[in-house]
Amino acid sequence: DIQMTQSPSSLSASVGDRVTITCRASQSISSYLNWYQQKPGKAPKLLIYAASSLQSGVPSRFSGSGSGTDFTLTISSLQPEDFATYYCQQSYSTLITFGPGTKVDIK
Amino acid sequence: QVQLQESGPGLVKPSQTLSLTCTVSGGSISSGSYYWSWIRQPAGKGLEWIGRIYTSGSTNYNPSLKSRVTISVDTSKNQFSLKLSSVTAADTAVYYCARATSTIFGGDWFDPWGQGTLVTVSS
């Protein structure tokens, strides 16, 4: 199995802050990495696919980068609606796996 | 746009079989380069991929659940289904269905998702 880790597991930030979340794969996954946002009681929402492509309708303050084993999700200026949990997901292997999540809350 | 909706019992007894259906609306389940997946999330925990089905009927399952899982598709009803046998309390979770886009250049991603349905395993 390809194991996904995320850091930090949680963070506190203020509106307007630049936030960076890291996702690491246990082996190279090329660019087969996606990011999701999940709010309490809601289904995950696709933000970034193929490591760096912004999903249609997602604000441009979200961006993704990386390839191989190390990836980042950046929120350039945190907005009130961005407080949520963020998950990475790899599809390099037949067994799809998700990271454990990073919870972003209000400082 | 395509929407997905899960349906099925919210309470299942231990050792019985959990059965859920995902109804796809706003588009044909057979169109495009997509496949269809089930994903679950225990309360307060992360996401676990259960398995996928292509409209050809081909399936892949998470090895940790493979012996208990069956995913099927009914293209005439625009639905796909999940059966999980011999359930225990550890199978209590919110179950999501999702459409996956599959590409060579960037892998597979899930969008859209159903709203999710809570299934509790308890006697």
Tab-separated table of C-alpha atoms in Angstrom:
chain	number	residue	atom	x	y	z
A	1	ASP	CA	0.000	0.000	0.000
A	2	ILE	CA	1.062	3.582	-0.583
A	3	GLN	CA	0.868	5.422	2.739
A	4	MET	CA	0.000	9.091	2.758
A	5	THR	CA	0.992	11.421	5.572
A	6	GLN	CA	0.017	15.047	6.092
A	7	SER	CA	1.540	17.788	8.165
A	8	PRO	CA	0.568	19.454	10.265
A	9	SER	CA	-2.376	17.439	11.550
A	10	SER	CA	-3.995	20.687	12.608
A	11	LEU	CA	-3.251	24.371	12.504
A	12	SER	CA	-4.733	27.593	13.748
A	13	ALA	CA	-4.674	30.577	11.462
A	14	SER	CA	-6.244	33.977	10.995
A	15	VAL	CA	-8.236	35.365	8.113
A	16	GLY	CA	-5.787	36.671	5.533
A	17	ASP	CA	-2.981	34.295	6.497
A	18	ARG	CA	-1.065	32.253	3.961
A	19	VAL	CA	-1.492	28.585	4.805
A	20	THR	CA	0.565	25.666	3.537
A	21	ILE	CA	-0.291	21.990	4.072
A	22	THR	CA	2.127	19.222	3.153
A	23	CYS	CA	1.322	15.728	1.929
A	24	ARG	CA	3.969	13.021	1.581
A	25	ALA	CA	3.672	9.648	-0.132
A	26	SER	CA	5.582	6.555	0.974
A	27	GLN	CA	6.790	6.095	-2.600
A	28	SER	CA	6.787	8.124	-5.774
A	29	ILE	CA	3.294	8.750	-7.123
A	30	SER	CA	4.233	11.040	-10.022
A	31	SER	CA	1.529	13.736	-10.112
A	32	TYR	CA	-1.314	11.408	-9.163
A	33	LEU	CA	-2.299	13.511	-6.159
A	34	ASN	CA	-5.541	15.307	-5.387
A	35	TRP	CA	-6.723	17.630	-2.625
A	36	TYR	CA	-10.160	17.825	-1.026
A	37	GLN	CA	-11.826	20.158	1.450
A	38	GLN	CA	-14.355	18.803	3.911
A	39	LYS	CA	-16.599	20.804	6.212
A	40	PRO	CA	-18.442	19.221	9.162
A	41	GLY	CA	-21.387	17.103	8.083
A	42	LYS	CA	-20.590	17.551	4.386
A	43	ALA	CA	-19.036	15.435	1.679
A	44	PRO	CA	-15.480	16.201	0.600
A	45	LYS	CA	-15.120	18.725	-2.210
A	46	LEU	CA	-12.451	18.430	-4.887
A	47	LEU	CA	-10.085	21.412	-4.903
A	48	ILE	CA	-6.987	20.357	-6.837
A	49	TYR	CA	-6.423	17.395	-9.165
A	50	ALA	CA	-3.275	16.013	-10.760
A	51	ALA	CA	-1.195	17.823	-8.125
A	52	SER	CA	-1.613	21.331	-9.482
A	53	SER	CA	-4.782	21.694	-11.579
A	54	LEU	CA	-7.486	23.855	-10.044
A	55	GLN	CA	-10.948	22.309	-10.177
A	56	SER	CA	-13.522	24.437	-11.965
A	57	GLY	CA	-15.281	26.836	-9.610
A	58	VAL	CA	-12.613	26.678	-6.901
A	59	PRO	CA	-11.188	30.083	-5.909
A	60	SER	CA	-7.755	30.904	-7.249
A	61	ARG	CA	-6.373	31.422	-3.726
A	62	PHE	CA	-6.032	27.627	-3.638
A	63	SER	CA	-3.015	26.148	-5.378
A	64	GLY	CA	-1.180	22.863	-5.411
A	65	SER	CA	2.361	21.856	-6.253
A	66	GLY	CA	4.731	18.948	-6.105
A	67	SER	CA	5.503	15.644	-7.743
A	68	GLY	CA	7.071	12.371	-6.762
A	69	THR	CA	6.618	12.046	-3.009
A	70	ASP	CA	6.178	15.597	-1.710
A	71	PHE	CA	3.205	17.833	-2.354
A	72	THR	CA	1.784	21.061	-0.968
A	73	LEU	CA	-1.576	22.750	-0.848
A	74	THR	CA	-1.404	26.515	-0.391
A	75	ILE	CA	-4.167	28.919	0.506
A	76	SER	CA	-2.785	32.346	-0.343
A	77	SER	CA	-5.142	34.381	1.828
A	78	LEU	CA	-7.323	32.411	4.213
A	79	GLN	CA	-11.001	33.288	4.109
A	80	PRO	CA	-13.671	32.534	6.745
A	81	GLU	CA	-15.196	29.821	4.540
A	82	ASP	CA	-11.841	28.004	4.298
A	83	PHE	CA	-11.910	26.720	7.858
A	84	ALA	CA	-12.259	22.997	7.256
A	85	THR	CA	-10.337	19.733	7.086
A	86	TYR	CA	-8.166	19.078	4.046
A	87	TYR	CA	-7.288	15.641	2.672
A	88	CYS	CA	-4.833	14.512	0.043
A	89	GLN	CA	-5.489	11.384	-2.044
A	90	GLN	CA	-3.276	9.312	-4.322
A	91	SER	CA	-4.374	7.200	-7.256
A	92	TYR	CA	-0.979	5.946	-8.426
A	93	SER	CA	-1.742	2.477	-7.170
A	94	THR	CA	-4.875	0.422	-7.759
A	95	LEU	CA	-5.544	0.786	-4.031
A	96	ILE	CA	-6.529	4.419	-3.610
A	97	THR	CA	-5.528	5.946	-0.295
A	98	PHE	CA	-6.148	9.224	1.476
A	99	GLY	CA	-4.032	11.185	3.896
A	100	PRO	CA	-5.217	11.490	7.510
A	101	GLY	CA	-6.326	15.091	7.079
A	102	THR	CA	-5.276	18.541	8.245
A	103	LYS	CA	-7.777	20.545	10.249
A	104	VAL	CA	-7.591	24.305	9.764
A	105	ASP	CA	-9.319	26.295	12.469
A	106	ILE	CA	-9.583	29.863	13.604
A	107	LYS	CA	-6.825	31.355	15.725
B	1	GLN	CA	-24.821	18.672	-13.627
B	2	VAL	CA	-24.402	15.130	-12.376
B	3	GLN	CA	-25.624	14.462	-8.849
B	4	LEU	CA	-25.320	11.355	-6.711
B	5	GLN	CA	-27.600	10.214	-3.903
B	6	GLU	CA	-27.041	7.324	-1.529
B	7	SER	CA	-29.945	5.319	-0.139
B	8	GLY	CA	-30.367	2.336	2.131
B	9	PRO	CA	-30.938	1.280	5.737
B	10	GLY	CA	-29.346	3.425	8.404
B	11	LEU	CA	-29.187	0.583	10.897
B	12	VAL	CA	-27.790	-2.888	10.289
B	13	LYS	CA	-27.409	-5.699	12.809
B	14	PRO	CA	-24.006	-7.279	13.449
B	15	SER	CA	-23.182	-10.220	11.139
B	16	GLN	CA	-25.749	-9.054	8.581
B	17	THR	CA	-25.165	-7.484	5.171
B	18	LEU	CA	-25.052	-3.743	4.611
B	19	SER	CA	-26.689	-2.755	1.315
B	20	LEU	CA	-26.576	0.717	-0.221
B	21	THR	CA	-27.541	2.125	-3.593
B	22	CYS	CA	-26.246	5.232	-5.306
B	23	THR	CA	-28.559	6.857	-7.834
B	24	VAL	CA	-26.956	9.031	-10.493
B	25	SER	CA	-28.994	11.905	-11.914
B	26	GLY	CA	-28.278	14.606	-14.453
B	27	GLY	CA	-26.311	12.304	-16.728
B	28	SER	CA	-25.870	8.724	-17.819
B	29	ILE	CA	-23.834	6.406	-15.636
B	30	SER	CA	-22.460	4.907	-18.858
B	31	SER	CA	-21.125	8.092	-20.437
B	32	GLY	CA	-17.606	9.430	-20.389
B	33	SER	CA	-14.314	8.161	-19.033
B	34	TYR	CA	-15.599	7.617	-15.525
B	35	TYR	CA	-15.879	4.943	-12.948
B	36	TRP	CA	-17.928	4.801	-9.769
B	37	SER	CA	-16.694	4.338	-6.222
B	38	TRP	CA	-17.728	3.868	-2.630
B	39	ILE	CA	-15.789	5.602	0.154
B	40	ARG	CA	-16.509	5.551	3.868
B	41	GLN	CA	-15.653	7.667	6.883
B	42	PRO	CA	-16.093	6.605	10.521
B	43	ALA	CA	-17.137	9.420	12.808
B	44	GLY	CA	-14.250	11.767	13.501
B	45	LYS	CA	-11.859	9.789	11.315
B	46	GLY	CA	-10.429	9.859	7.826
B	47	LEU	CA	-11.587	8.573	4.459
B	48	GLU	CA	-11.297	4.934	3.381
B	49	TRP	CA	-11.726	3.887	-0.237
B	50	ILE	CA	-13.888	0.771	-0.489
B	51	GLY	CA	-13.826	-0.016	-4.184
B	52	ARG	CA	-14.714	0.907	-7.751
B	53	ILE	CA	-16.801	-0.337	-10.635
B	54	TYR	CA	-16.639	0.482	-14.312
B	55	THR	CA	-19.820	0.384	-16.345
B	56	SER	CA	-18.367	-2.674	-18.062
B	57	GLY	CA	-18.815	-4.375	-14.706
B	58	SER	CA	-15.114	-4.612	-13.914
B	59	THR	CA	-14.350	-4.042	-10.235
B	60	ASN	CA	-11.478	-3.394	-7.839
B	61	TYR	CA	-11.738	-3.564	-4.078
B	62	ASN	CA	-9.715	-2.460	-1.088
B	63	PRO	CA	-7.851	-5.632	-0.022
B	64	SER	CA	-8.763	-4.953	3.599
B	65	LEU	CA	-12.456	-5.411	2.703
B	66	LYS	CA	-12.252	-7.543	-0.426
B	67	SER	CA	-13.584	-10.747	1.107
B	68	ARG	CA	-16.759	-8.975	2.249
B	69	VAL	CA	-17.474	-6.416	-0.502
B	70	THR	CA	-19.469	-6.571	-3.697
B	71	ILE	CA	-20.068	-3.543	-5.922
B	72	SER	CA	-22.485	-3.853	-8.818
B	73	VAL	CA	-23.984	-1.555	-11.450
B	74	ASP	CA	-27.405	-1.336	-13.049
B	75	THR	CA	-27.061	0.901	-16.082
B	76	SER	CA	-30.785	0.649	-16.876
B	77	LYS	CA	-31.577	2.321	-13.555
B	78	ASN	CA	-28.509	4.611	-13.553
B	79	GLN	CA	-27.494	3.133	-10.226
B	80	PHE	CA	-24.627	1.311	-8.612
B	81	SER	CA	-24.694	-0.570	-5.343
B	82	LEU	CA	-22.585	-1.694	-2.413
B	83	LYS	CA	-22.958	-4.840	-0.369
B	84	LEU	CA	-20.772	-5.430	2.685
B	85	SER	CA	-21.286	-8.728	4.451
B	86	SER	CA	-20.645	-9.885	8.014
B	87	VAL	CA	-20.652	-6.356	9.374
B	88	THR	CA	-19.403	-5.404	12.829
B	89	ALA	CA	-19.413	-2.186	14.802
B	90	ALA	CA	-16.169	-1.269	13.039
B	91	ASP	CA	-18.186	-0.838	9.825
B	92	THR	CA	-20.225	1.994	11.350
B	93	ALA	CA	-19.491	5.012	9.189
B	94	VAL	CA	-20.813	7.577	6.770
B	95	TYR	CA	-20.788	5.938	3.346
B	96	TYR	CA	-20.262	8.099	0.276
B	97	CYS	CA	-20.649	7.275	-3.375
B	98	ALA	CA	-18.593	9.246	-5.874
B	99	ARG	CA	-17.806	9.511	-9.559
B	100	ALA	CA	-14.163	9.209	-10.526
B	101	THR	CA	-12.473	10.735	-13.525
B	102	SER	CA	-9.654	8.521	-14.704
B	103	THR	CA	-6.770	9.898	-16.755
B	104	ILE	CA	-3.355	8.765	-17.864
B	105	PHE	CA	-1.684	12.101	-17.174
B	106	GLY	CA	-2.936	12.747	-13.656
B	107	GLY	CA	-4.564	9.672	-12.241
B	108	ASP	CA	-8.035	9.514	-10.789
B	109	TRP	CA	-10.022	12.038	-8.785
B	110	PHE	CA	-13.457	12.027	-7.176
B	111	ASP	CA	-16.079	14.565	-8.178
B	112	PRO	CA	-18.948	14.820	-7.528
B	113	TRP	CA	-19.740	13.014	-4.289
B	114	GLY	CA	-23.076	12.052	-2.816
B	115	GLN	CA	-24.087	13.732	0.424
B	116	GLY	CA	-23.277	10.597	2.387
B	117	THR	CA	-25.417	8.276	4.456
B	118	LEU	CA	-24.733	7.171	8.012
B	119	VAL	CA	-24.877	3.437	8.571
B	120	THR	CA	-24.785	2.227	12.156
B	121	VAL	CA	-24.070	-1.397	12.986
B	122	SER	CA	-25.810	-2.279	16.203
B	123	SER	CA	-28.160	-4.886	17.604
